[in-house]
Amino acid sequence: MRRKLVAGNWKMYTTPEKAAALAKGIAEYVGQATDPQVIVFPPFTSLSSALIAVKGTAVAVGAQNMHWEDEGAFTGEVSGKMLLTLGCSYVILGHSERRQLFFETDMLVNQKLKKALSQNLSPIVCVGETLDQRDAGETMNVVQSQLLGSLDGVPADELRRTVIAYEPVWAIGTGRTASPHQAEQVHGYIRTVLRERYGAIVDDVLILYGGSVKPDNARELFGQPNIDGGLVGGASLTAESFNKIIAAARQ
Ligand code: PGA
């Protein structure tokens, strides 16, 4: 059985001090428990303080983005190697805010993904349609092409370490959640697309839902057969609401 995963995407929020307090509030609640697996994603400048705050607990820390080279003349960028050295174990790739606001393409996400995997960083690869695309009936096509484009050339044994997050763009930060049925339809489809390429191994791959996950809708979402947890934005910014979402994922 797949173990559930609950990830908190803190986006461009928290000072190092606030991040330490938030991470501590989560780490005290989680302790050594590994079901669900819990990961927090602070901004780069708060990674160190969050890493110190969760030390000795089962909470892992990851980054929200990385560059595809180890080092070089890339002003303003941070490499996977740097993140790994700091103590990060995960990285979010291809979040819709990066795709939309920073023009990241599937090809770029693919380059970053291959680098992350080669460095033993576990990636969370995000896919999801806009409202216009959903209204035009293109959801499954969009999700399929983002998925296959981002995973191009990634072998089966590395897919096992890759987490997929389905995040409909219209549900992110809007308070408008996909219904459990809408989300499950796409999650089931993602697993089918992956099964065609990778075979039975996809039964081990975690597919998270993201987009206005809150304490009051988490349990029903996480109860769907192909929803293996959540990538949580707004509701991950207080320990009180995030810990309730963690509780909703306990099996
Ligand atoms: P949200 O963000 O929970 O605030 O909708 C989710 C995400 O962007 O990962």
PDB file of C-alpha atoms in Angstrom, residues 14 26 30 33 35 49 65 67 79-80 87 99 107 109-111 115 121 130 166 175 178 186 190 195 201 208 240 244:
ATOM      1  CA  THR A  14       8.104  33.387   6.274  1.00  0.00           C
ATOM      2  CA  ILE A  26       4.696  20.939  12.944  1.00  0.00           C
ATOM      3  CA  VAL A  30       4.628  14.841  13.990  1.00  0.00           C
ATOM      4  CA  ALA A  33       5.519   9.396  13.045  1.00  0.00           C
ATOM      5  CA  ASP A  35       2.394   7.956   8.368  1.00  0.00           C
ATOM      6  CA  SER A  49      16.208  27.601  10.142  1.00  0.00           C
ATOM      7  CA  ASN A  65      12.712  25.134  -7.137  1.00  0.00           C
ATOM      8  CA  HIS A  67      18.552  25.048 -11.331  1.00  0.00           C
ATOM      9  CA  SER A  79      21.428  24.329  -7.621  1.00  0.00           C
ATOM     10  CA  GLY A  80      20.198  20.942  -6.473  1.00  0.00           C
ATOM     11  CA  GLY A  87      20.281  19.004   4.092  1.00  0.00           C
ATOM     12  CA  ARG A  99       5.152  27.724 -15.300  1.00  0.00           C
ATOM     13  CA  MET A 107      11.452  20.784 -21.327  1.00  0.00           C
ATOM     14  CA  VAL A 109      11.106  20.913 -15.865  1.00  0.00           C
ATOM     15  CA  ASN A 110      12.468  17.752 -17.492  1.00  0.00           C
ATOM     16  CA  GLN A 111      16.069  19.033 -17.308  1.00  0.00           C
ATOM     17  CA  LYS A 115      19.356  16.592 -12.409  1.00  0.00           C
ATOM     18  CA  LEU A 121      16.902  14.645  -4.382  1.00  0.00           C
ATOM     19  CA  THR A 130      -6.158  26.322 -16.217  1.00  0.00           C
ATOM     20  CA  TYR A 166      -2.025  17.295  -9.675  1.00  0.00           C
ATOM     21  CA  GLY A 175     -10.566  28.696  -2.076  1.00  0.00           C
ATOM     22  CA  ALA A 178     -11.696  20.409  -7.092  1.00  0.00           C
ATOM     23  CA  VAL A 186      -7.674  13.160 -13.081  1.00  0.00           C
ATOM     24  CA  ILE A 190      -2.546  10.156 -14.490  1.00  0.00           C
ATOM     25  CA  ARG A 195       0.990   2.692 -16.450  1.00  0.00           C
ATOM     26  CA  ILE A 201       5.562   0.043 -10.999  1.00  0.00           C
ATOM     27  CA  LEU A 208      -0.754  14.303  -4.525  1.00  0.00           C
ATOM     28  CA  GLU A 240      -2.783  24.569  13.635  1.00  0.00           C
ATOM     29  CA  LYS A 244      -5.181  19.055  11.117  1.00  0.00           C
TER      30      LYS A 244
END
